[in-house]
PDB file of C-alpha atoms in Angstrom:
ATOM      1  CA  MET A  71     -21.373 -34.488  44.783  1.00  0.00           C
ATOM      2  CA  ASP A  72     -24.877 -33.332  43.898  1.00  0.00           C
ATOM      3  CA  VAL A  73     -25.211 -30.312  41.506  1.00  0.00           C
ATOM      4  CA  ASP A  74     -28.475 -28.570  40.699  1.00  0.00           C
ATOM      5  CA  LEU A  75     -28.302 -26.463  37.500  1.00  0.00           C
ATOM      6  CA  ASP A  76     -31.996 -25.357  37.366  1.00  0.00           C
ATOM      7  CA  VAL A  77     -32.302 -26.816  33.879  1.00  0.00           C
ATOM      8  CA  PRO A  78     -33.967 -29.998  32.763  1.00  0.00           C
ATOM      9  CA  THR A  79     -31.535 -32.878  32.545  1.00  0.00           C
ATOM     10  CA  ALA A  80     -33.169 -34.329  29.457  1.00  0.00           C
ATOM     11  CA  GLY A  81     -32.515 -32.430  26.277  1.00  0.00           C
ATOM     12  CA  TYR A  82     -30.358 -29.505  25.269  1.00  0.00           C
ATOM     13  CA  ALA A  83     -29.008 -27.475  28.174  1.00  0.00           C
ATOM     14  CA  GLY A  84     -26.712 -24.980  26.439  1.00  0.00           C
ATOM     15  CA  ARG A  85     -23.733 -24.519  24.226  1.00  0.00           C
ATOM     16  CA  LEU A  86     -20.041 -24.692  24.985  1.00  0.00           C
ATOM     17  CA  GLU A  87     -17.670 -22.693  22.793  1.00  0.00           C
ATOM     18  CA  VAL A  88     -13.922 -23.285  22.790  1.00  0.00           C
ATOM     19  CA  LEU A  89     -11.809 -20.306  21.781  1.00  0.00           C
ATOM     20  CA  GLU A  90      -8.445 -20.975  20.283  1.00  0.00           C
ATOM     21  CA  GLY A  91      -5.522 -18.583  20.009  1.00  0.00           C
ATOM     22  CA  PRO A  92      -3.035 -16.785  22.160  1.00  0.00           C
ATOM     23  CA  THR A  93      -3.900 -16.321  25.791  1.00  0.00           C
ATOM     24  CA  GLY A  94      -2.283 -14.299  28.518  1.00  0.00           C
ATOM     25  CA  ARG A  95       0.201 -11.523  27.879  1.00  0.00           C
ATOM     26  CA  ARG A  96       1.440 -10.830  24.403  1.00  0.00           C
ATOM     27  CA  VAL A  97       5.108 -10.377  23.964  1.00  0.00           C
ATOM     28  CA  ARG A  98       5.783  -7.653  21.392  1.00  0.00           C
ATOM     29  CA  SER A  99       9.168  -6.696  20.058  1.00  0.00           C
ATOM     30  CA  GLU A 100      10.411  -3.127  20.308  1.00  0.00           C
ATOM     31  CA  ALA A 101      10.107  -2.823  16.509  1.00  0.00           C
ATOM     32  CA  GLU A 102       6.458  -3.914  16.600  1.00  0.00           C
ATOM     33  CA  ARG A 103       5.680  -1.474  19.400  1.00  0.00           C
ATOM     34  CA  ALA A 104       7.344   1.348  17.482  1.00  0.00           C
ATOM     35  CA  ARG A 105       5.426   0.434  14.316  1.00  0.00           C
ATOM     36  CA  ILE A 106       2.080   0.483  16.164  1.00  0.00           C
ATOM     37  CA  ALA A 107       2.996   3.774  17.861  1.00  0.00           C
ATOM     38  CA  ALA A 108       3.984   5.316  14.530  1.00  0.00           C
ATOM     39  CA  GLU A 109       0.714   4.126  12.968  1.00  0.00           C
ATOM     40  CA  SER A 110      -1.223   5.844  15.772  1.00  0.00           C
ATOM     41  CA  LEU A 111       0.623   9.157  15.067  1.00  0.00           C
ATOM     42  CA  MET A 112      -0.670   9.373  11.487  1.00  0.00           C
ATOM     43  CA  PRO A 113      -3.074  12.296  10.830  1.00  0.00           C
ATOM     44  CA  GLY A 114      -6.750  11.437  11.333  1.00  0.00           C
ATOM     45  CA  VAL A 115      -6.079   8.125  13.087  1.00  0.00           C
ATOM     46  CA  GLN A 116      -7.724   7.342  16.423  1.00  0.00           C
ATOM     47  CA  VAL A 117      -5.556   5.705  19.054  1.00  0.00           C
ATOM     48  CA  ALA A 118      -8.442   3.497  20.226  1.00  0.00           C
ATOM     49  CA  ALA A 119      -8.946   2.130  16.700  1.00  0.00           C
ATOM     50  CA  VAL A 120      -5.234   1.305  16.321  1.00  0.00           C
ATOM     51  CA  ALA A 121      -5.213  -0.372  19.742  1.00  0.00           C
ATOM     52  CA  ARG A 122      -8.268  -2.469  18.876  1.00  0.00           C
ATOM     53  CA  LYS A 123      -6.774  -3.449  15.520  1.00  0.00           C
ATOM     54  CA  HIS A 124      -3.604  -4.783  17.188  1.00  0.00           C
ATOM     55  CA  GLY A 125      -5.221  -6.289  20.311  1.00  0.00           C
ATOM     56  CA  ALA A 126      -3.762  -3.753  22.729  1.00  0.00           C
ATOM     57  CA  THR A 127      -5.207  -1.161  25.070  1.00  0.00           C
ATOM     58  CA  ARG A 128      -5.084   2.508  24.175  1.00  0.00           C
ATOM     59  CA  TRP A 129      -2.998   3.151  27.297  1.00  0.00           C
ATOM     60  CA  GLN A 130      -0.346   0.764  25.984  1.00  0.00           C
ATOM     61  CA  VAL A 131      -0.312   2.629  22.695  1.00  0.00           C
ATOM     62  CA  TYR A 132       0.000   5.986  24.498  1.00  0.00           C
ATOM     63  CA  ASP A 133       2.933   4.569  26.487  1.00  0.00           C
ATOM     64  CA  TRP A 134       4.615   3.259  23.329  1.00  0.00           C
ATOM     65  CA  ARG A 135       4.147   6.675  21.678  1.00  0.00           C
ATOM     66  CA  ARG A 136       5.777   8.403  24.662  1.00  0.00           C
ATOM     67  CA  ARG A 137       8.728   6.006  24.545  1.00  0.00           C
ATOM     68  CA  LEU A 138       9.085   6.450  20.794  1.00  0.00           C
ATOM     69  CA  ARG A 139       9.226  10.233  21.187  1.00  0.00           C
ATOM     70  CA  GLN A 140      11.893   9.871  23.888  1.00  0.00           C
ATOM     71  CA  GLN A 141      14.009   7.688  21.609  1.00  0.00           C
ATOM     72  CA  LEU A 142      13.713  10.108  18.680  1.00  0.00           C
ATOM     73  CA  ALA A 143      14.351  13.277  20.674  1.00  0.00           C
ATOM     74  CA  PRO A 144      17.975  14.308  21.023  1.00  0.00           C
ATOM     75  CA  PRO A 145      19.352  14.476  24.558  1.00  0.00           C
ATOM     76  CA  GLU A 146      19.041  17.846  26.266  1.00  0.00           C
ATOM     77  CA  SER A 147      22.826  18.065  26.623  1.00  0.00           C
ATOM     78  CA  MET A 148      23.187  18.243  22.850  1.00  0.00           C
ATOM     79  CA  GLY A 149      22.874  21.637  21.249  1.00  0.00           C
ATOM     80  CA  PRO A 150      20.844  22.219  18.108  1.00  0.00           C
ATOM     81  CA  MET A 151      22.209  20.415  15.083  1.00  0.00           C
ATOM     82  CA  PHE A 152      22.366  22.129  11.724  1.00  0.00           C
ATOM     83  CA  ALA A 153      22.946  20.751   8.281  1.00  0.00           C
ATOM     84  CA  PRO A 154      25.470  22.512   6.032  1.00  0.00           C
ATOM     85  CA  LEU A 155      23.938  24.956   3.571  1.00  0.00           C
ATOM     86  CA  MET A 156      25.268  24.570   0.059  1.00  0.00           C
ATOM     87  CA  VAL A 157      24.574  27.403  -2.353  1.00  0.00           C
ATOM     88  CA  GLU A 158      24.869  26.842  -6.090  1.00  0.00           C
ATOM     89  CA  GLU A 159      25.612  29.873  -8.220  1.00  0.00           C
ATOM     90  CA  SER A 160      23.387  30.297 -11.252  1.00  0.00           C
ATOM     91  CA  SER A 161      25.063  30.607 -14.654  1.00  0.00           C
ATOM     92  CA  ALA A 162      22.920  33.600 -15.692  1.00  0.00           C
ATOM     93  CA  PRO A 163      24.516  36.973 -15.057  1.00  0.00           C
ATOM     94  CA  GLN A 164      22.787  39.049 -12.389  1.00  0.00           C
ATOM     95  CA  ARG A 165      22.382  42.829 -12.598  1.00  0.00           C
ATOM     96  CA  ARG A 166      21.785  43.410  -8.896  1.00  0.00           C
ATOM     97  CA  MET A 167      23.627  42.214  -5.843  1.00  0.00           C
ATOM     98  CA  ARG A 168      20.402  41.097  -4.095  1.00  0.00           C
ATOM     99  CA  PRO A 169      17.280  39.846  -5.799  1.00  0.00           C
ATOM    100  CA  PRO A 170      14.060  41.789  -5.098  1.00  0.00           C
ATOM    101  CA  LYS A 171      12.207  40.847  -1.935  1.00  0.00           C
ATOM    102  CA  SER A 172       9.287  39.411  -3.892  1.00  0.00           C
ATOM    103  CA  THR A 173      11.443  36.768  -5.567  1.00  0.00           C
ATOM    104  CA  PRO A 174      11.394  33.520  -3.569  1.00  0.00           C
ATOM    105  CA  ALA A 175      14.519  31.451  -3.263  1.00  0.00           C
ATOM    106  CA  LYS A 176      14.387  27.808  -4.253  1.00  0.00           C
ATOM    107  CA  LEU A 177      15.319  25.520  -1.389  1.00  0.00           C
ATOM    108  CA  GLU A 178      16.167  21.809  -1.725  1.00  0.00           C
ATOM    109  CA  ILE A 179      16.655  19.572   1.332  1.00  0.00           C
ATOM    110  CA  VAL A 180      18.271  16.169   0.688  1.00  0.00           C
ATOM    111  CA  ILE A 181      18.162  13.439   3.344  1.00  0.00           C
ATOM    112  CA  ASP A 182      19.466  10.076   2.154  1.00  0.00           C
ATOM    113  CA  ASP A 183      17.228   9.267  -0.850  1.00  0.00           C
ATOM    114  CA  MET A 184      14.501  11.772   0.043  1.00  0.00           C
ATOM    115  CA  VAL A 185      14.436  15.224  -1.556  1.00  0.00           C
ATOM    116  CA  ILE A 186      12.206  18.108  -0.365  1.00  0.00           C
ATOM    117  CA  ARG A 187      11.897  21.055  -2.761  1.00  0.00           C
ATOM    118  CA  THR A 188      10.231  24.314  -1.727  1.00  0.00           C
ATOM    119  CA  ALA A 189      10.446  28.075  -2.202  1.00  0.00           C
ATOM    120  CA  VAL A 190      11.087  30.429   0.690  1.00  0.00           C
ATOM    121  CA  ASP A 191      11.319  34.173   1.093  1.00  0.00           C
ATOM    122  CA  LEU A 192      14.935  35.321   1.336  1.00  0.00           C
ATOM    123  CA  GLU A 193      14.149  37.476   4.367  1.00  0.00           C
ATOM    124  CA  GLN A 194      12.866  34.393   6.220  1.00  0.00           C
ATOM    125  CA  LEU A 195      15.832  32.315   5.131  1.00  0.00           C
TER     126      LEU A 195
END
């Protein structure tokens, strides 16, 4: 077989580079997909940058985000779920039955080992 490459046969004709690493489709676990999707949901993060960082396409990341939201959302058949409200009485005597409207109530939400403390208006509560 006769091949004509349009380059001189004597001397340097070019460079051949061999790339090593994974080829073809990547197999990612559900946990890894969820982690990447959660990373892309952080404030100020661009989906394209997260996809590039992990060697995925942005459409894959969007799909993983959609699936993650579906897993975290309660089924439509379930009604709204409420946590029990526990009210602690203060030891100080109170003169009025209801505090004035300008006094905010202290609210503490405890979920496992996480505690969220805030103040809310009693009318809103």
